[in-house]
CSV table of C-alpha atoms and ligand atoms in Angstrom, one decimal:
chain,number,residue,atom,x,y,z
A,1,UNK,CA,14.2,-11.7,1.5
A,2,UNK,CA,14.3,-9.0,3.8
A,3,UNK,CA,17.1,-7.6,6.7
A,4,UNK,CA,16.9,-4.8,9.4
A,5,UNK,CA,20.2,-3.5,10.1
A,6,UNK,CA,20.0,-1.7,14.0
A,7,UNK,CA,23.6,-0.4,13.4
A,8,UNK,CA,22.9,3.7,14.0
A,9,UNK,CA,19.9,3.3,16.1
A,10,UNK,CA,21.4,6.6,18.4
A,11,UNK,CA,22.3,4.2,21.2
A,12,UNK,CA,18.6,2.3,21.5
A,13,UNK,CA,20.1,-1.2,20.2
A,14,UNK,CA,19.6,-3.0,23.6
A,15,UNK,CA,16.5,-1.9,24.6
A,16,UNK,CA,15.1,-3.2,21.3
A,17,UNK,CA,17.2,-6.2,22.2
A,18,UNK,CA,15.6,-6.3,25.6
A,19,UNK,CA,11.8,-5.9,24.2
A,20,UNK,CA,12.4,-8.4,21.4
A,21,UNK,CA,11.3,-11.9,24.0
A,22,UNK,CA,7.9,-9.8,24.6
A,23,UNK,CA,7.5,-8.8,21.0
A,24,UNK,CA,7.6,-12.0,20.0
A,25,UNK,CA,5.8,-13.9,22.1
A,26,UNK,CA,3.0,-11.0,21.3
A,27,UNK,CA,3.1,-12.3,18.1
A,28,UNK,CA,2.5,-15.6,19.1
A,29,UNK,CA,-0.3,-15.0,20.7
A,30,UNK,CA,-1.3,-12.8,17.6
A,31,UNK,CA,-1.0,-16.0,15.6
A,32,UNK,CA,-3.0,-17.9,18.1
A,33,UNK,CA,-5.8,-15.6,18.1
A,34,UNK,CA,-5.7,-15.7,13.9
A,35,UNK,CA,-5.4,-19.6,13.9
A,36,UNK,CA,-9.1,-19.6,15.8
A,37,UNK,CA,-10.5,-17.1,13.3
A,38,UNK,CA,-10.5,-14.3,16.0
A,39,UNK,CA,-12.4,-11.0,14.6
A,40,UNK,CA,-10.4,-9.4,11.9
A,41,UNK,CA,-7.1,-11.7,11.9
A,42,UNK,CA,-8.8,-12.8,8.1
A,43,UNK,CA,-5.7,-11.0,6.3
A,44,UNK,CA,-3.2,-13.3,8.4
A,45,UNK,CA,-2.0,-16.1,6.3
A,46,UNK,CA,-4.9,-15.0,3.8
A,47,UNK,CA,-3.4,-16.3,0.5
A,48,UNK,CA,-3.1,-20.5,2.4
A,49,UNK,CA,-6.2,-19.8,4.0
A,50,UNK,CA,-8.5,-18.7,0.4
A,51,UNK,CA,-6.4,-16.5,-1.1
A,52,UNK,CA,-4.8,-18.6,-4.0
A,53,UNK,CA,-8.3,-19.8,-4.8
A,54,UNK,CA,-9.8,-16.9,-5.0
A,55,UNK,CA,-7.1,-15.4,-7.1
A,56,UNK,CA,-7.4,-18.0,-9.5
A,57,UNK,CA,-10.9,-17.8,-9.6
A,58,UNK,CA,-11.0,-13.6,-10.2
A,59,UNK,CA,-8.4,-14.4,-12.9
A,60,UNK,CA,-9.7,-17.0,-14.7
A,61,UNK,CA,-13.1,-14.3,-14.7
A,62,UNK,CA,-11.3,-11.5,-15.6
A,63,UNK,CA,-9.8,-13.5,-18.2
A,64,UNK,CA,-13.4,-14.1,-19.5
A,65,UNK,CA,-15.4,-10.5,-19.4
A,66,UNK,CA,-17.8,-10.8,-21.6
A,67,UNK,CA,-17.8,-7.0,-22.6
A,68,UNK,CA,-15.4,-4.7,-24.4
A,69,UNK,CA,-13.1,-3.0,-21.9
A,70,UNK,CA,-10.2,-0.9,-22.4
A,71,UNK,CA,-9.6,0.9,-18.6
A,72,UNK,CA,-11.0,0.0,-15.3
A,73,UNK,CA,-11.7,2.7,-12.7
A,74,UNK,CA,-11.8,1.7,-8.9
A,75,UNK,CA,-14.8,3.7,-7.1
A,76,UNK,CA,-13.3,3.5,-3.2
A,77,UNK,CA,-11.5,5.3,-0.9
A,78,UNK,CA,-8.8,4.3,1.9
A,79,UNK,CA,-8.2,0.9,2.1
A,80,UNK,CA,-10.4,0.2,-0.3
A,81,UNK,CA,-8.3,1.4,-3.1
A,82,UNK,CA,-4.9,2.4,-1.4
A,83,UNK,CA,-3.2,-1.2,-2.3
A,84,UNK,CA,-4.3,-0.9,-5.7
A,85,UNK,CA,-2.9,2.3,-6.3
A,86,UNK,CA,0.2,1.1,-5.0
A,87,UNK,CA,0.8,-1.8,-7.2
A,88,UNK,CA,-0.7,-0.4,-10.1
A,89,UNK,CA,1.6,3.3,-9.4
A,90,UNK,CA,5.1,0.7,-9.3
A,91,UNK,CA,4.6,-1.3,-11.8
A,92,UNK,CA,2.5,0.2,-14.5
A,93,UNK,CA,4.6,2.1,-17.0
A,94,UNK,CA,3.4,5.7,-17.0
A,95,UNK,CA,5.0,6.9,-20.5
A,96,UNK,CA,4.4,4.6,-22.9
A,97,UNK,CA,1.2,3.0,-24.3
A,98,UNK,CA,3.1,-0.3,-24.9
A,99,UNK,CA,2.0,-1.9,-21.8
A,100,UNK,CA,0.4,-5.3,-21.4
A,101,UNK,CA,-1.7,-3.8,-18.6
A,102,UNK,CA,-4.7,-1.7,-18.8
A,103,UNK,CA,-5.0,1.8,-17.1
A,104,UNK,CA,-6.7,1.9,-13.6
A,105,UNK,CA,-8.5,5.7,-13.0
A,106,UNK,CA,-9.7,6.3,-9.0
A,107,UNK,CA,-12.8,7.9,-8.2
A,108,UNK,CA,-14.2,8.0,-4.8
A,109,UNK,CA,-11.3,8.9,-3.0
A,110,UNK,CA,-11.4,12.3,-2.6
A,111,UNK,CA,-14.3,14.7,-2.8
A,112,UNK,CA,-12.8,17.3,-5.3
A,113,UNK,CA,-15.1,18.6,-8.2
A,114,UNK,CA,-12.0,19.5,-10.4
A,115,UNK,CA,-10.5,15.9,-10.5
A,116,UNK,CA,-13.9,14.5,-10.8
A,117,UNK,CA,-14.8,16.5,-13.8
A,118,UNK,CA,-11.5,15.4,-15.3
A,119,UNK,CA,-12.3,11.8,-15.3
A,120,UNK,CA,-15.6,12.0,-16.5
A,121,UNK,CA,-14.3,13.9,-19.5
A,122,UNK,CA,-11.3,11.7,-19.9
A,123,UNK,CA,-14.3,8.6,-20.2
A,124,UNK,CA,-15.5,10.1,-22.9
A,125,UNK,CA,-13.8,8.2,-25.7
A,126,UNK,CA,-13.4,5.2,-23.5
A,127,UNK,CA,-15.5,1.7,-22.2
A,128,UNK,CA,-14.5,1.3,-19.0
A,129,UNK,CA,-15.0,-1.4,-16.5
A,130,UNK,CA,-16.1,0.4,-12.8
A,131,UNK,CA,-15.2,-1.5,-10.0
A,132,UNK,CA,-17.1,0.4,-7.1
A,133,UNK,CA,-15.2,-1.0,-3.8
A,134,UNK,CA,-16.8,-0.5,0.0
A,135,UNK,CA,-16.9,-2.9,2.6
A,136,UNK,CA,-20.0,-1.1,4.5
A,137,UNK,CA,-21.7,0.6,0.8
A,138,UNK,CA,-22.1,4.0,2.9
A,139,UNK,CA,-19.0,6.2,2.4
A,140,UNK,CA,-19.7,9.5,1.2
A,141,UNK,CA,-16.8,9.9,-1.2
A,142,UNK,CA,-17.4,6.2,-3.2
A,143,UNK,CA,-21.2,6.8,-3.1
A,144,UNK,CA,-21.5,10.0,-4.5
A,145,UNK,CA,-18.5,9.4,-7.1
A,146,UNK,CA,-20.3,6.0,-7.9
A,147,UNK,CA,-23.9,7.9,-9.0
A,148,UNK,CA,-21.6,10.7,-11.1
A,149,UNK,CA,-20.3,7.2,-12.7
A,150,UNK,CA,-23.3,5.5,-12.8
A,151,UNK,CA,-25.5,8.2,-14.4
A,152,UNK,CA,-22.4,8.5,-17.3
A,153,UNK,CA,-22.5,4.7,-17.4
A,154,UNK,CA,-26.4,5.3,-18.0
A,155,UNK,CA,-25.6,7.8,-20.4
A,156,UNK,CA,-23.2,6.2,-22.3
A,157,UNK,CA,-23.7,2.7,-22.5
A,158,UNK,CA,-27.9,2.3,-21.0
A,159,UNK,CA,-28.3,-1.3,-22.2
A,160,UNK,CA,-24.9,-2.1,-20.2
A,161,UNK,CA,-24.5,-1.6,-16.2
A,162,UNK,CA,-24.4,-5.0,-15.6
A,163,UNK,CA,-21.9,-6.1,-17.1
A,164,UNK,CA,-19.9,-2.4,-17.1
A,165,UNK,CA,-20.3,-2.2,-13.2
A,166,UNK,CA,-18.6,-4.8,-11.1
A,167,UNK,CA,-19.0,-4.5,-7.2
A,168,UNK,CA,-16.8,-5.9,-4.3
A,169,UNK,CA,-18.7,-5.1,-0.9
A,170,UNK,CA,-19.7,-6.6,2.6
A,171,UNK,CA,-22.2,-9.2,1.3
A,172,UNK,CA,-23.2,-9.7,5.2
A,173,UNK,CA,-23.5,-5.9,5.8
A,174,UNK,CA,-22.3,-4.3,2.8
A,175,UNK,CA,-25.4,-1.4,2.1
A,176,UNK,CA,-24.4,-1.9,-2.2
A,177,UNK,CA,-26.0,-5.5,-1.6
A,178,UNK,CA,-29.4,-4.2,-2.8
A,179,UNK,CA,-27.7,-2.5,-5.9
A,180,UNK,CA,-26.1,-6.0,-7.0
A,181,UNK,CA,-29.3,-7.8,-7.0
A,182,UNK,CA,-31.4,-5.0,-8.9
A,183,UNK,CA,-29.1,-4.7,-11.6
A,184,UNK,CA,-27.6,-8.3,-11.6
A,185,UNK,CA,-24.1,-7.0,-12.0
A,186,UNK,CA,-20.5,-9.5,-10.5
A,187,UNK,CA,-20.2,-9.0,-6.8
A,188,UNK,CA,-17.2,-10.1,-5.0
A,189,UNK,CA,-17.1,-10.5,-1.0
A,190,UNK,CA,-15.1,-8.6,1.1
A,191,UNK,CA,-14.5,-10.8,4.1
A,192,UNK,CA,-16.2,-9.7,7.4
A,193,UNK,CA,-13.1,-10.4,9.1
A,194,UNK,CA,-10.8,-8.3,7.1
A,195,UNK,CA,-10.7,-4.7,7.5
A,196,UNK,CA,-10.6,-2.3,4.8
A,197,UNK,CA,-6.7,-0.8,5.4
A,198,UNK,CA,-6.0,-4.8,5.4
A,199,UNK,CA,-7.9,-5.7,2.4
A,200,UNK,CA,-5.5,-5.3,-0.2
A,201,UNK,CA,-4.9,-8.9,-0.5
A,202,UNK,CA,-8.8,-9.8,-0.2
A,203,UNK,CA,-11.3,-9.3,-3.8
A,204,UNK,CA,-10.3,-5.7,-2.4
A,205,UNK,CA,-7.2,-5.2,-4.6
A,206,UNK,CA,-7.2,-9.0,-6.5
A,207,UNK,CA,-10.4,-8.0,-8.9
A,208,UNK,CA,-9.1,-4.4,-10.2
A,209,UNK,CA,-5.8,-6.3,-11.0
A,210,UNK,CA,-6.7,-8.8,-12.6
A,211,UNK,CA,-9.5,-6.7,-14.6
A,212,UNK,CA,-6.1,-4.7,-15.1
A,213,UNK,CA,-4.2,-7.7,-16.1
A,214,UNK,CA,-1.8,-8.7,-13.6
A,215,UNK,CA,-0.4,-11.8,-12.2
A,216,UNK,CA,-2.1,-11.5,-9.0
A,217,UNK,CA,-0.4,-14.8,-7.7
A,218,UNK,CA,2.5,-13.1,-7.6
A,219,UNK,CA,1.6,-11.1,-5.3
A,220,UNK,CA,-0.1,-13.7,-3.3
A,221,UNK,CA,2.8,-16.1,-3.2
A,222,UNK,CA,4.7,-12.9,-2.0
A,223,UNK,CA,3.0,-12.5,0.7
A,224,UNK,CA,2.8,-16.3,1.2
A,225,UNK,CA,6.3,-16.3,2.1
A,226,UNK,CA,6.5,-13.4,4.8
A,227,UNK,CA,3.7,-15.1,6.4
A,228,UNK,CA,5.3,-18.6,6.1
A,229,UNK,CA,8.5,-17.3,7.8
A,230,UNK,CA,6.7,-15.8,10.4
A,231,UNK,CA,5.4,-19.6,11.5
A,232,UNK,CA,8.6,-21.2,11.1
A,233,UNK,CA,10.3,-18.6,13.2
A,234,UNK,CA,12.9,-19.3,16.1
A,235,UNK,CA,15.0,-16.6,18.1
A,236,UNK,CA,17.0,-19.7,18.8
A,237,UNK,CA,18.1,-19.4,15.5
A,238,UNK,CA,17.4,-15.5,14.6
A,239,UNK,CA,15.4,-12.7,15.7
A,240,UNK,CA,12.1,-12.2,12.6
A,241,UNK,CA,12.6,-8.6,11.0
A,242,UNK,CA,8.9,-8.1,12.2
A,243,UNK,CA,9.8,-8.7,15.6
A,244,UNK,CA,13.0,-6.4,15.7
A,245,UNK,CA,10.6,-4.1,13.2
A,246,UNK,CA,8.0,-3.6,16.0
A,247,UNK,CA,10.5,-3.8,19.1
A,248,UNK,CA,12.1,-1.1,16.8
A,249,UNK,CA,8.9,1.7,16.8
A,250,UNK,CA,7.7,0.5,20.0
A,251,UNK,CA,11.1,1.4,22.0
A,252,UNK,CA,11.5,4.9,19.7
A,253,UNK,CA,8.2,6.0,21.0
A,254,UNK,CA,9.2,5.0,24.8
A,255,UNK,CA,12.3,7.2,24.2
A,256,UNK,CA,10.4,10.4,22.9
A,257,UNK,CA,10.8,9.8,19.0
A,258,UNK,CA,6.6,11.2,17.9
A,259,UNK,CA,7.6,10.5,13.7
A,260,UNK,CA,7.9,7.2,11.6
A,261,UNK,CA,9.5,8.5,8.8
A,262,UNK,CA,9.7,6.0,5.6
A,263,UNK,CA,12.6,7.2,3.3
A,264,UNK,CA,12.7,5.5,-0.3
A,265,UNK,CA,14.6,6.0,-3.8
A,266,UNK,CA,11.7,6.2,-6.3
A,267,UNK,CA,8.7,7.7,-7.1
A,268,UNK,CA,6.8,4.9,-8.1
A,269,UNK,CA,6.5,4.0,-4.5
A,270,UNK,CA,4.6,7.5,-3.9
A,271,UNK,CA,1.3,5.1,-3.4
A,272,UNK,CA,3.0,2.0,-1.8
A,273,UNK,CA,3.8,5.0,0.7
A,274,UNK,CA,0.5,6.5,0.6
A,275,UNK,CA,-1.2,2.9,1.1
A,276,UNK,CA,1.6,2.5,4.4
A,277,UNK,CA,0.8,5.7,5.9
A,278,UNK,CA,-2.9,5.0,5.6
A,279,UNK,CA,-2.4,1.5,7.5
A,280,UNK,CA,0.2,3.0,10.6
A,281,UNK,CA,-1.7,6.3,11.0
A,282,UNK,CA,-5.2,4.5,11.4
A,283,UNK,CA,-4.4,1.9,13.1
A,284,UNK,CA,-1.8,3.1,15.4
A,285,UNK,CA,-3.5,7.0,16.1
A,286,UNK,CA,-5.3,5.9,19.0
A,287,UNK,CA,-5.3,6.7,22.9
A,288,UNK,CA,-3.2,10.0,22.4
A,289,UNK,CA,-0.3,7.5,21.3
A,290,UNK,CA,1.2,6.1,17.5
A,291,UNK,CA,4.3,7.2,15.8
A,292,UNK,CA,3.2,9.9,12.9
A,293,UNK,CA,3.7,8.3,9.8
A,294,UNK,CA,5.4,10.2,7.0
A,295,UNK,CA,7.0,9.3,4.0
A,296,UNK,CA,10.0,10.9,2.7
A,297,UNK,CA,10.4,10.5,-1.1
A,298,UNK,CA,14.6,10.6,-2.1
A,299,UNK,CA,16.4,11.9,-3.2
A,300,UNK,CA,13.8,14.6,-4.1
A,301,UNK,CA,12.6,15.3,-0.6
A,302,UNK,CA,16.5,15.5,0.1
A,303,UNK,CA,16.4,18.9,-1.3
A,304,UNK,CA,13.4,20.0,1.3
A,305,UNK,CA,13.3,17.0,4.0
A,306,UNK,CA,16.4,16.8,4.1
A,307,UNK,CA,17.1,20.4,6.0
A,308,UNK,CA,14.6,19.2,8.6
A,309,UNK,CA,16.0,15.6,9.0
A,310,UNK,CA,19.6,17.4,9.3
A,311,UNK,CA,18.8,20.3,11.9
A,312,UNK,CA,15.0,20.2,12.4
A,313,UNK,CA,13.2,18.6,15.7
A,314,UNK,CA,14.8,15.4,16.4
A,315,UNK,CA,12.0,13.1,17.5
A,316,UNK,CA,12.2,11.2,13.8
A,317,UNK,CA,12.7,7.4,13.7
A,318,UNK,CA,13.4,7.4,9.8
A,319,UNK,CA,13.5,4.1,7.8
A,320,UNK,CA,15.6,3.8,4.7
A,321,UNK,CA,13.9,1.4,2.5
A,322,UNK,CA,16.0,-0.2,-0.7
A,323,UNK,CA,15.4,-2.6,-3.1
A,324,UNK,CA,18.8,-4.2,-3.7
A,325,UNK,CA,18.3,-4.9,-6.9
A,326,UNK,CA,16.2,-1.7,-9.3
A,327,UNK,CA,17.1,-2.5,-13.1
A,328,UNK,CA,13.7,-1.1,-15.2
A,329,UNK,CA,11.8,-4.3,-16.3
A,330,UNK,CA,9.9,-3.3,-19.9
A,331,UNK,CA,7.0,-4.9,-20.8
A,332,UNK,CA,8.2,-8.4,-22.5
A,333,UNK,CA,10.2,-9.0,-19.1
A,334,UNK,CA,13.4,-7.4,-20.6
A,335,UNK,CA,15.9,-5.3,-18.1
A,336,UNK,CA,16.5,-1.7,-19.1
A,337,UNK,CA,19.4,0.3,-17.1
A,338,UNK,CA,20.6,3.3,-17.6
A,339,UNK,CA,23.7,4.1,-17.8
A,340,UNK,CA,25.5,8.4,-17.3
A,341,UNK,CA,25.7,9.4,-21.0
A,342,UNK,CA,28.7,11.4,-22.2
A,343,UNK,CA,27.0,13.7,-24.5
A,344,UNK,CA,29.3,16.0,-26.4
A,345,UNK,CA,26.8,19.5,-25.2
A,346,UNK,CA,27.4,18.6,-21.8
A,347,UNK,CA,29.3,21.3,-19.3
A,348,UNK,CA,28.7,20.1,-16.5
A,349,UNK,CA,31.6,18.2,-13.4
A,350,UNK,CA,30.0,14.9,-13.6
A,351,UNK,CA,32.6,13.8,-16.3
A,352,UNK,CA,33.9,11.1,-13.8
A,353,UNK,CA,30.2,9.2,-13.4
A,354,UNK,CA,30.3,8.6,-17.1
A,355,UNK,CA,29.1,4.8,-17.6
A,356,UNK,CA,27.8,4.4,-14.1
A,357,UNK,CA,24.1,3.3,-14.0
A,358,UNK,CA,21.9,5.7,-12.5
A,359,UNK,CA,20.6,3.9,-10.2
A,360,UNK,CA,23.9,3.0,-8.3
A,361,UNK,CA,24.1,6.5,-7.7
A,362,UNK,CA,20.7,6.6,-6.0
A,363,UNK,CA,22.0,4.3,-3.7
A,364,UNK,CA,25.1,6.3,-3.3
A,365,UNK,CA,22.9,9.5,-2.6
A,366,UNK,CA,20.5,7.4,0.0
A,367,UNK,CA,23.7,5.5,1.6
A,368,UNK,CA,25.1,9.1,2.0
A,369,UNK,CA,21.6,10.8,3.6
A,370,UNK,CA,21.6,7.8,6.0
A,371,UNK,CA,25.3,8.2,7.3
A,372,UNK,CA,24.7,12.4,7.5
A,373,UNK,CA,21.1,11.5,9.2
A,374,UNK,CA,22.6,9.2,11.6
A,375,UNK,CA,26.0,10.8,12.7
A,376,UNK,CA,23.2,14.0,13.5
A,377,UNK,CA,21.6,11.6,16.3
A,378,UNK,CA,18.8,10.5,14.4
A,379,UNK,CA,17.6,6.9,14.8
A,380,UNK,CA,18.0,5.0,11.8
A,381,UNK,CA,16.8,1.6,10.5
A,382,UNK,CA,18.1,0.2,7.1
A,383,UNK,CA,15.9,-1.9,5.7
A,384,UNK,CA,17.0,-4.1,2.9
A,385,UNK,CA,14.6,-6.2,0.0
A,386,UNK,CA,16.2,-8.7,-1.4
A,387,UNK,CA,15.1,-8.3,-5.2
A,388,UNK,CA,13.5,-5.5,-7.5
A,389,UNK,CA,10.1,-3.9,-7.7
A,390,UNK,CA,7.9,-6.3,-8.9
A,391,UNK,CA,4.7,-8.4,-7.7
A,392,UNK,CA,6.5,-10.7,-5.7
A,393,UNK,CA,8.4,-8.0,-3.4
A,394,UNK,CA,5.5,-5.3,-3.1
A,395,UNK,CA,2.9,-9.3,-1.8
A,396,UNK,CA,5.6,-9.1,0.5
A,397,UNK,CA,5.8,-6.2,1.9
A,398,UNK,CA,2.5,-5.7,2.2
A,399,UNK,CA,2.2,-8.5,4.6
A,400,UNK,CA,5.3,-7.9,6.0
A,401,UNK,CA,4.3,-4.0,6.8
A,402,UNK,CA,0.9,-5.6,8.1
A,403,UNK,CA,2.7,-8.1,10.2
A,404,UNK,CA,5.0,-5.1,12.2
A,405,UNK,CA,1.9,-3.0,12.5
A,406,UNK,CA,-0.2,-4.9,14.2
A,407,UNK,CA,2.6,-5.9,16.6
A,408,UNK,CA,3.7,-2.4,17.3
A,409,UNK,CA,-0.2,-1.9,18.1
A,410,UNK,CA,0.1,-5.0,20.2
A,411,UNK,CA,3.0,-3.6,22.2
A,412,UNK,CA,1.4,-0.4,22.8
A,413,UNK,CA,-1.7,-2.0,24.0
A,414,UNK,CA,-4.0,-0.9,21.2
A,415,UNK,CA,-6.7,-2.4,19.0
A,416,UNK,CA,-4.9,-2.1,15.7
A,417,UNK,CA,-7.9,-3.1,13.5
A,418,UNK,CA,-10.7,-0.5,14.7
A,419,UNK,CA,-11.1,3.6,14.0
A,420,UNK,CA,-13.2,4.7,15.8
A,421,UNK,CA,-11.5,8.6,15.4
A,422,UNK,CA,-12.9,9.1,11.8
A,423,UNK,CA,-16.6,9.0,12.7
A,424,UNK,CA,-16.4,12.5,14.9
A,425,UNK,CA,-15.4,14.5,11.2
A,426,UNK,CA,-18.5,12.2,9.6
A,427,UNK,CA,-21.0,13.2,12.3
A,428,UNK,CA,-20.2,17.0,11.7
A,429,UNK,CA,-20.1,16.6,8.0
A,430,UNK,CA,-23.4,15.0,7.9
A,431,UNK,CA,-25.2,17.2,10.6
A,432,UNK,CA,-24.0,20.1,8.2
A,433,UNK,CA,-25.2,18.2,4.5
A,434,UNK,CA,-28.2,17.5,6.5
A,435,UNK,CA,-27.9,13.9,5.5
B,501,PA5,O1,-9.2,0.8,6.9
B,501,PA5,C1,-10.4,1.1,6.9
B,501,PA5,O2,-11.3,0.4,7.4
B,501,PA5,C2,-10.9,2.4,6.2
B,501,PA5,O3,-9.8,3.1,5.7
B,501,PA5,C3,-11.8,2.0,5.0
B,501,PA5,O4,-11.1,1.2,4.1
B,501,PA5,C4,-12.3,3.3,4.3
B,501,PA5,O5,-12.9,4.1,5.3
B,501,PA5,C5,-13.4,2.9,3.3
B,501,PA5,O6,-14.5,2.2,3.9
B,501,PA5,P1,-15.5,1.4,3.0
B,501,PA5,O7,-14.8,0.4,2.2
B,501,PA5,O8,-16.5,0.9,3.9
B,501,PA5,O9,-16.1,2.4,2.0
């Protein structure tokens, strides 16, 4: 399903070779600590462990709504709605209104009056389902977007928060607990031991997709199967791409390398991105150590990035990621490709690409940045996915980007699952809102 080629790794091959015994017996012991329900392992083998039930359970709800609903918007912020926004950016077709899924809107992730505004007035002609998402219930962002929804909500439709208002929350600590029982609205847990940048495949992300319309298990049985090959592992046999992954980072930060850089071909990842620099920078951003994550979107960053990757400051691990396989599925489940046109108009020297699909040359153009990259000194990982955006891949590379996280956190000696850096910004913001 997946590979990691090492090939132009600027000479570091055999130390990652050499940390590879250690990295995976860390992950052994990772899977140890998971298998006796350790604090916040939850997310590791989630889907065997609840997660098929409970998607069939959200689905078969979602499934049965009883209110009119044509858009959902998910009230959360960081993990809370990154994963979401991730599937729901890749797969959802922007451009068309023939889709068999409804729209998701955010709210709650950011604190901007603008974009606020926008929504509200967007929700005018529309009955939206809210999904307000926060493991603790006390983050300013969600909180204050959630009363500018509520009161439209009240506005709008008075006779119908219950049924319009859906909350997933903490129920053991979750501060929105009270809200759910006043009103009677749907609740759906959180697990304590499953933190928010983790979450995705928790209620967290399964009730918004489903409200959405999605296949959820899908994604779950995607994830299923990074998981599964992680137990059935042997370096005997061959070395886990989470293992090399890990041993990968964790030997570029030894040799000076400061930035994870996460090259891919399409702008529907933008979120998947988003959602993957969210999980490296907050859980690896600790002790004064943690490659930078950035995300470098191709080939349109090649005409900015790209000057920086070719002569900037070299301390850049960069990561091509490709899907081997990128036809456009429409809705219906039919394969779209686009293939150079020869219209008569055209004046331009790409006469000879005429018939070639499009995306063949966006592998072409990435293939090309990784060679130029790499013969400048600059380490660089190739990592392949075996199939096309869909479900299925983006389950799995969820866990799978989960999986190398928490081992490169390992390696490095830090607690991957705690953030205790974002309270310092909080305490000031709340000493200054008086609050
Ligand atoms: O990964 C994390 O724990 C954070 O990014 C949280 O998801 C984020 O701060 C939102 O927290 P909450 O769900 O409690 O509102």
């Amino acid at each position: 399903m997946i590979s990691l080629n090492l090939d132009q790794l600027a000479g570091m091959q055999q130390e990652v070779l050499d940390t590879l015994t250690t990295a995976e017996n860390s992950w052994g012991e990772f899977m140890t600590l998971a298998d006796a329900e350790h604090p916040w392992t939850g997310w590791f083998d989630a889907p065997r462990k609840n997660g098929f039930n409970e998607g069939k359970f959200i689905q078969s709800w979602a499934k049965e709504v009883d209110v009119h609903y044509d858009c959902v918007v998910v009230c959360g912020i960081g993990g809370s709605f990154a994963g979401t926004k991730a599937v729901d950016d890749a797969l959802y077709p922007k451009l068309t209104h023939n889709t068999p899924t409804k729209p998701i809107y955010y709210a709650g992730n950011h604190l901007c009056e603008r974009s606020l505004i926008e929504l509200l007035d967007h929700l005018q002609d529309k009955y939206p389902l809210i999904n307000v998402v926060s493991k603790s219930g006390t983050t300013t962002e969600p909180a204050l977007a959630f009363r500018a929804l509520l009161d439209y909500i009240e506005r709008k439709f008075p006779d119908e928060i219950a049924q319009r208002v859906v909350v997933t929350t903490d129920v053991e600590k979750g501060d929105l607990c009270g809200f759910v029982e006043q009103q009677g609205c749907k609740s759906f847990v959180i697990p304590s031991n499953i933190g928010g940048r983790f979450s995705v495949l928790s209620a967290v992300g399964l009730v918004p997709l489903c409200l959405a319309g999605y296949e959820v298990s899908h994604l779950l049985t995607g994830a299923d199967q990074l998981y599964t090959s992680l137990r059935a592992a042997d370096s005997a046999a061959e070395a886990h791409p989470v293992w090399l992954h890990a041993a990968a980072r964790h030997t570029a930060w030894s040799k000076g390398i400061r930035i994870d850089a996460l090259a891919y071909t399409t702008p529907k990842l933008d979120a998947f991105v988003a959602w993957w620099k969210q999980l490296f920078g907050e859980s690896e951003g600790k002790q004064d150590k943690g490659l930078f994550p950035a995300g470098l979107a191709y080939t349109t960053d090649l005409h900015s990035m790209g000057q920086y990757l070719q002569q900037g400051w070299p301390a850049i691990l960069e990561t091509f990621m490709t899907f081997n396989h990128s036809g456009s599925i429409s809705p219906g489940g039919i394969e779209r490709r686009l293939k150079i046109p020869a219209p008569k108009a055209a004046q331009d020297k790409f006469a000879r690409l005429v018939g070639r699909n499009m995306e063949d040359i966006n592998s072409v153009a990435m293939e090309s940045a990784y060679m130029a990259h790499a013969s400048r000194g600059i380490p660089c990982l190739k990592l392949e996915i075996d199939g096309s955006l869909n479900l299925h891949t983006l389950g799995y590379m969820f866990a799978y980007f989960q999986c190398v996280c928490t081992l490169t956190a390992r390696l490095a000696g830090l607690n991957p699952f705690d953030q205790p850096g974002v309270e310092d910004y909080k305490k000031n913001m709340f000493r200054l809102l008086e609050v």
